[in-house]
Short mmCIF file of C-alpha atoms in Angstrom, two decimals:
data_model
loop_
_atom_site.label_atom_id
_atom_site.label_comp_id
_atom_site.label_asym_id
_atom_site.label_seq_id
_atom_site.Cartn_x
_atom_site.Cartn_y
_atom_site.Cartn_z
CA MET V 1 22.53 68.46 69.55
CA GLN V 2 20.06 71.28 68.82
CA ASN V 3 22.80 73.43 67.29
CA ARG V 4 23.94 70.53 65.13
CA LEU V 5 20.37 69.91 63.95
CA LYS V 6 19.91 73.63 63.25
CA THR V 7 23.11 73.69 61.18
CA TYR V 8 21.97 70.62 59.24
CA LEU V 9 18.57 72.15 58.47
CA ILE V 10 20.10 75.44 57.33
CA GLY V 11 22.47 73.52 55.07
CA LEU V 12 19.57 71.53 53.67
CA LEU V 13 17.62 74.70 52.93
CA ILE V 14 20.61 76.21 51.14
CA LEU V 15 21.04 73.02 49.13
CA THR V 16 17.35 72.97 48.22
CA ALA V 17 17.53 76.59 47.13
CA ASN V 18 20.55 75.86 44.96
CA LEU V 19 18.73 73.02 43.24
CA GLY V 20 16.39 75.63 41.77
CA TYR V 21 19.28 77.65 40.37
CA GLY V 22 19.46 77.61 36.58
CA GLN V 23 16.51 75.28 36.11
CA PRO V 24 16.51 73.56 32.69
CA LYS V 25 14.84 75.45 29.85
CA ILE V 26 15.45 72.77 27.20
CA ASP V 27 12.84 70.10 26.42
CA PRO V 28 14.58 66.72 26.87
CA LYS V 29 12.48 65.22 24.06
CA GLU V 30 14.17 67.58 21.61
CA ILE V 31 17.68 66.38 22.49
CA GLN V 32 17.04 62.69 23.22
CA GLY V 33 18.87 61.46 20.13
CA LYS V 34 22.08 63.43 20.49
CA MET V 35 22.31 62.61 24.22
CA GLN V 36 22.53 58.87 23.60
CA TRP V 37 26.33 58.66 23.38
CA PHE V 38 26.60 60.71 26.57
CA ALA V 39 24.20 58.40 28.39
CA ASP V 40 26.18 55.39 27.17
CA ALA V 41 29.61 56.81 28.05
CA LYS V 42 29.29 56.53 31.87
CA LEU V 43 32.89 57.74 32.42
CA GLY V 44 34.67 60.91 31.32
CA ILE V 45 38.12 62.27 32.17
CA PHE V 46 38.51 65.90 33.29
CA ILE V 47 41.84 67.69 32.69
CA HIS V 48 42.44 71.04 34.38
CA ALA V 49 45.46 72.36 32.50
CA GLY V 50 46.70 75.85 33.30
CA ILE V 51 49.52 78.04 34.50
CA TYR V 52 48.49 77.33 38.11
CA SER V 53 50.33 74.00 37.83
CA VAL V 54 53.71 75.80 37.60
CA ASN V 55 53.79 76.64 41.32
CA GLY V 56 51.06 74.20 42.30
CA VAL V 57 48.62 76.85 43.53
CA GLY V 58 44.85 76.77 43.39
CA GLU V 59 43.53 77.40 39.89
CA SER V 60 42.38 81.05 39.50
CA TRP V 61 40.79 81.08 42.96
CA SER V 62 44.20 81.51 44.60
CA PHE V 63 44.50 85.11 43.41
CA HIS V 64 40.74 85.79 43.51
CA ASN V 65 40.69 84.82 47.20
CA LYS V 66 43.93 86.77 47.77
CA ARG V 67 46.07 83.82 48.80
CA ILE V 68 48.56 85.02 46.21
CA SER V 69 48.83 88.39 44.49
CA PHE V 70 47.51 88.70 40.97
CA PRO V 71 50.95 89.71 39.55
CA ASP V 72 52.61 86.72 41.24
CA TYR V 73 49.92 84.43 39.89
CA MET V 74 50.39 85.67 36.34
CA LYS V 75 54.20 85.33 36.62
CA GLN V 76 53.58 81.59 36.34
CA LEU V 77 53.22 82.19 32.60
CA ASP V 78 57.02 82.51 32.52
CA GLY V 79 57.42 78.95 33.77
CA PHE V 80 54.77 77.28 31.62
CA THR V 81 56.74 75.27 29.04
CA LEU V 82 54.72 72.12 28.17
CA LYS V 83 58.09 70.37 27.83
CA ASN V 84 56.57 67.05 28.92
CA TYR V 85 53.30 67.44 27.03
CA ASP V 86 52.44 64.17 25.25
CA PRO V 87 48.85 64.26 23.98
CA ALA V 88 49.13 60.78 22.41
CA LEU V 89 50.12 59.29 25.77
CA TRP V 90 47.27 61.13 27.48
CA ALA V 91 44.81 59.82 24.90
CA ASP V 92 46.15 56.27 25.31
CA LEU V 93 45.60 56.43 29.07
CA ILE V 94 42.09 57.78 28.62
CA GLN V 95 41.31 55.01 26.15
CA GLU V 96 42.65 52.39 28.59
CA SER V 97 40.38 53.78 31.31
CA GLY V 98 37.34 53.02 29.15
CA ALA V 99 36.16 56.64 29.24
CA GLY V 100 33.89 57.70 26.41
CA TYR V 101 34.86 61.37 26.51
CA ALA V 102 37.42 63.80 27.91
CA VAL V 103 37.10 67.46 28.87
CA ILE V 104 40.04 69.90 28.94
CA THR V 105 40.25 73.54 29.98
CA THR V 106 40.44 75.94 27.06
CA LYS V 107 40.32 78.88 29.50
CA HIS V 108 39.78 79.01 33.27
CA HIS V 109 38.63 81.98 35.37
CA ASP V 110 42.16 83.46 35.15
CA GLY V 111 41.55 84.28 31.48
CA VAL V 112 44.63 82.48 30.15
CA ALA V 113 43.74 80.76 26.87
CA MET V 114 45.27 77.33 26.28
CA TYR V 115 44.74 77.74 22.54
CA ASP V 116 45.61 80.34 19.90
CA THR V 117 43.13 83.12 20.63
CA LYS V 118 43.32 86.11 18.31
CA LEU V 119 41.32 88.39 20.61
CA ASN V 120 44.07 89.27 23.11
CA ASN V 121 47.62 88.31 24.07
CA GLN V 122 46.69 86.33 27.17
CA SER V 123 47.43 82.85 25.87
CA ILE V 124 50.14 80.25 26.36
CA LEU V 125 51.14 80.75 22.71
CA LYS V 126 51.82 84.47 23.03
CA SER V 127 52.78 84.90 26.69
CA SER V 128 54.57 81.72 27.79
CA PRO V 129 57.62 79.68 26.69
CA ALA V 130 55.26 76.88 25.60
CA LYS V 131 54.46 78.71 22.35
CA GLN V 132 51.99 76.03 21.30
CA ASP V 133 48.30 75.25 21.20
CA MET V 134 47.44 72.66 23.83
CA ILE V 135 43.94 71.87 22.61
CA ARG V 136 44.25 70.94 18.93
CA PRO V 137 46.81 68.11 19.30
CA PHE V 138 44.90 66.64 22.24
CA PHE V 139 41.59 66.64 20.38
CA GLU V 140 43.28 65.11 17.32
CA GLU V 141 44.59 62.22 19.42
CA LEU V 142 41.23 61.70 21.10
CA ARG V 143 39.43 61.57 17.77
CA LYS V 144 41.88 59.00 16.41
CA ARG V 145 40.64 56.76 19.23
CA ASN V 146 36.93 57.61 18.80
CA ILE V 147 36.82 59.43 22.14
CA ARG V 148 34.49 62.43 22.30
CA CYS V 149 36.11 65.84 22.83
CA GLY V 150 34.92 68.25 25.51
CA ALA V 151 35.94 71.90 25.87
CA TYR V 152 35.80 73.54 29.30
CA PHE V 153 35.27 77.29 28.99
CA SER V 154 34.94 79.81 31.80
CA LEU V 155 32.38 82.54 31.22
CA ILE V 156 34.09 84.39 34.06
CA ASP V 157 37.36 86.14 33.18
CA TRP V 158 38.72 87.79 36.30
CA SER V 159 41.84 89.13 34.57
CA HIS V 160 40.00 90.91 31.74
CA THR V 161 39.81 94.64 32.43
CA ASP V 162 36.25 94.83 31.10
CA TYR V 163 34.93 92.02 33.31
CA PRO V 164 33.28 93.45 36.46
CA GLY V 165 34.53 90.83 38.92
CA PHE V 166 38.15 90.63 40.06
CA LEU V 167 39.03 89.91 43.70
CA LYS V 168 36.64 88.44 46.26
CA ASP V 169 36.18 91.79 48.00
CA SER V 170 36.30 94.16 45.05
CA VAL V 171 34.77 94.76 41.63
CA ARG V 172 35.93 96.91 38.73
CA TYR V 173 32.48 98.36 38.08
CA LYS V 174 28.76 97.63 38.34
CA ILE V 175 27.11 96.49 35.12
CA GLU V 176 23.99 98.59 35.61
CA GLN V 177 26.22 101.67 35.77
CA ASP V 178 28.35 100.87 32.74
CA TYR V 179 26.48 98.58 30.36
CA GLU V 180 28.65 99.66 27.45
CA ARG V 181 31.70 98.20 29.17
CA TRP V 182 29.81 94.98 29.90
CA ASN V 183 28.80 94.71 26.24
CA LYS V 184 32.45 95.09 25.29
CA PHE V 185 33.42 92.16 27.51
CA ARG V 186 30.47 90.06 26.36
CA LYS V 187 31.49 90.56 22.73
CA PHE V 188 35.01 89.39 23.63
CA MET V 189 33.74 86.35 25.56
CA GLN V 190 31.37 85.27 22.79
CA GLY V 191 34.17 85.86 20.30
CA GLN V 192 36.35 83.34 22.12
CA ILE V 193 33.51 80.82 22.10
CA GLY V 194 33.30 81.38 18.35
CA GLU V 195 37.05 80.75 18.00
CA ILE V 196 36.86 77.46 19.88
CA LEU V 197 33.81 76.45 17.88
CA THR V 198 35.56 77.17 14.57
CA GLN V 199 38.98 75.78 15.47
CA PHE V 200 37.98 72.62 17.35
CA ASN V 201 34.21 72.01 16.99
CA PRO V 202 33.90 70.25 20.39
CA ASP V 203 31.47 67.38 20.84
CA LEU V 204 30.70 68.72 24.31
CA TRP V 205 30.83 72.20 25.85
CA TRP V 206 31.56 72.40 29.56
CA PHE V 207 30.78 75.94 30.70
CA ASP V 208 31.63 77.25 34.15
CA GLY V 209 31.08 80.43 36.15
CA ASP V 210 27.50 81.14 35.11
CA TRP V 211 26.56 81.91 38.71
CA GLU V 212 28.06 85.42 38.52
CA GLN V 213 25.51 86.75 36.00
CA SER V 214 21.99 86.03 34.77
CA ALA V 215 21.07 84.21 31.56
CA GLU V 216 20.04 87.55 30.08
CA ARG V 217 23.37 89.19 30.85
CA TRP V 218 25.41 86.27 29.53
CA GLU V 219 23.01 85.97 26.58
CA SER V 220 22.91 82.25 27.29
CA GLU V 221 20.25 81.52 24.69
CA LYS V 222 22.36 83.25 22.03
CA ILE V 223 25.45 81.26 23.06
CA ARG V 224 23.50 78.02 22.76
CA SER V 225 22.24 79.06 19.33
CA MET V 226 25.79 79.93 18.19
CA ILE V 227 27.02 76.46 19.09
CA LEU V 228 24.09 74.49 17.69
CA THR V 229 24.03 76.44 14.43
CA ARG V 230 27.61 75.27 13.81
CA ASN V 231 27.14 71.79 15.27
CA PRO V 232 23.55 70.65 15.98
CA GLU V 233 24.88 67.49 17.67
CA ALA V 234 26.98 69.36 20.25
CA ILE V 235 26.09 68.73 23.89
CA ILE V 236 26.15 71.60 26.40
CA ASN V 237 26.43 71.20 30.16
CA GLY V 238 23.99 72.80 32.58
CA ARG V 239 26.16 75.74 33.65
CA LEU V 240 24.62 78.17 31.21
CA GLN V 241 21.80 79.41 33.43
CA GLY V 242 19.34 76.75 32.30
CA TYR V 243 20.28 76.61 28.61
CA GLY V 244 22.27 73.38 28.82
CA ASP V 245 21.43 69.74 28.25
CA TYR V 246 22.52 68.06 31.48
CA SER V 247 23.28 68.80 35.13
CA THR V 248 26.77 68.88 36.64
CA PRO V 249 26.90 68.52 40.44
CA GLU V 250 30.43 68.92 41.77
CA GLN V 251 32.58 66.93 44.22
CA ASN V 252 29.70 65.49 46.27
CA PHE V 253 27.02 62.99 45.34
CA PRO V 254 23.72 64.92 45.06
CA VAL V 255 21.23 64.45 47.89
CA THR V 256 18.36 64.43 45.41
CA ARG V 257 18.42 63.57 41.73
CA PRO V 258 19.30 66.62 39.59
CA ALA V 259 16.50 68.38 37.70
CA TYR V 260 17.89 67.45 34.29
CA GLN V 261 17.16 64.06 32.71
CA TRP V 262 20.90 63.53 32.18
CA TRP V 263 23.54 64.33 34.77
CA GLU V 264 27.22 64.02 35.51
CA LEU V 265 29.15 64.17 38.79
CA CYS V 266 32.48 65.94 38.31
CA MET V 267 35.04 65.04 40.94
CA THR V 268 38.77 65.30 41.63
CA ILE V 269 40.99 62.32 42.43
CA ASN V 270 42.46 64.25 45.37
CA ASP V 271 41.30 67.64 46.70
CA SER V 272 42.53 69.77 43.79
CA TRP V 273 41.39 70.38 40.23
CA GLY V 274 44.82 71.34 38.93
CA PHE V 275 48.24 69.80 39.62
CA GLN V 276 49.32 70.48 43.21
CA PRO V 277 52.30 68.35 44.35
CA SER V 278 51.50 69.06 48.00
CA ASP V 279 48.03 67.53 47.71
CA THR V 280 48.52 63.82 48.35
CA ASN V 281 45.02 63.14 49.66
CA PHE V 282 44.15 60.80 46.81
CA LYS V 283 41.00 58.73 46.78
CA THR V 284 41.62 55.01 47.02
CA PRO V 285 40.66 52.71 44.12
CA TYR V 286 37.87 51.40 46.34
CA GLU V 287 36.50 54.92 46.87
CA VAL V 288 36.60 55.74 43.15
CA ILE V 289 34.90 52.48 42.18
CA THR V 290 32.24 52.92 44.86
CA ILE V 291 31.49 56.48 43.74
CA PHE V 292 31.42 55.39 40.10
CA ALA V 293 29.00 52.54 40.87
CA ASP V 294 26.71 54.86 42.86
CA VAL V 295 26.65 57.43 40.04
CA VAL V 296 25.99 54.96 37.24
CA SER V 297 23.34 53.08 39.22
CA ASN V 298 21.52 56.39 39.61
CA GLY V 299 21.61 57.17 35.90
CA GLY V 300 24.58 59.54 35.84
CA ASN V 301 28.11 59.81 34.47
CA LEU V 302 31.32 60.35 36.42
CA LEU V 303 33.69 63.01 35.10
CA LEU V 304 36.90 62.28 37.01
#
């Protein structure tokens, strides 16, 4: 009993510490107006599209955690065809769900762009049989139905040779020892954000991976300024080291209300973000409805 209590208290301390991570730096009064549609939406749909669905492995983390080799992971590009891709059907289903917005991956931690990036060859247009942009047609169908468009973008890029992180137990270099190399990656990363901004002008930006670097190293304030200069009404999630508009707890209902005025619980319908045929542990309709009711009654959105 004592050991169980000790474990619980340690977990609670860790959770409390994490709540202070990336505390909001944006005055909610300044963004009240543009956040109204988000507050009204209540439900969003989250689509993790990527080459990891070819063999049904864990998205990006499978090679990072060495469950599969990096070369074998990237070979999935050869099997990524999009032969059954039907953005109109997807948009119809999202509309039927009553969701007010949808978020899709433009690039996960594996660095594979799902759109036509001009900054390298690591995209489904240049390096897979799909040979098409997955984002533009989907956003076009969403906008026909007055559904807001969200772009997931990973700040982390484990496959980029100028990004310091790679595998869980190894790094390519330390930033403080090679800042020139870090600047080279940062220019690339911000360049891709600029591409997505110009090509698609998302209503919502869903960043991920900010935990690996500080706001200063990411230049989070600059990224926010880039986006809002192009689109002052754009909403940015809280994974930008404090320079976002709302909080995004993941998978579990938060023990205490998030620090941001607006928040969103992102959650999978089974145990996986991407398509994994072996994962059949789906939540029941009762579970989904109960979670949704709990989130909304506590002032949040559910991104499912």
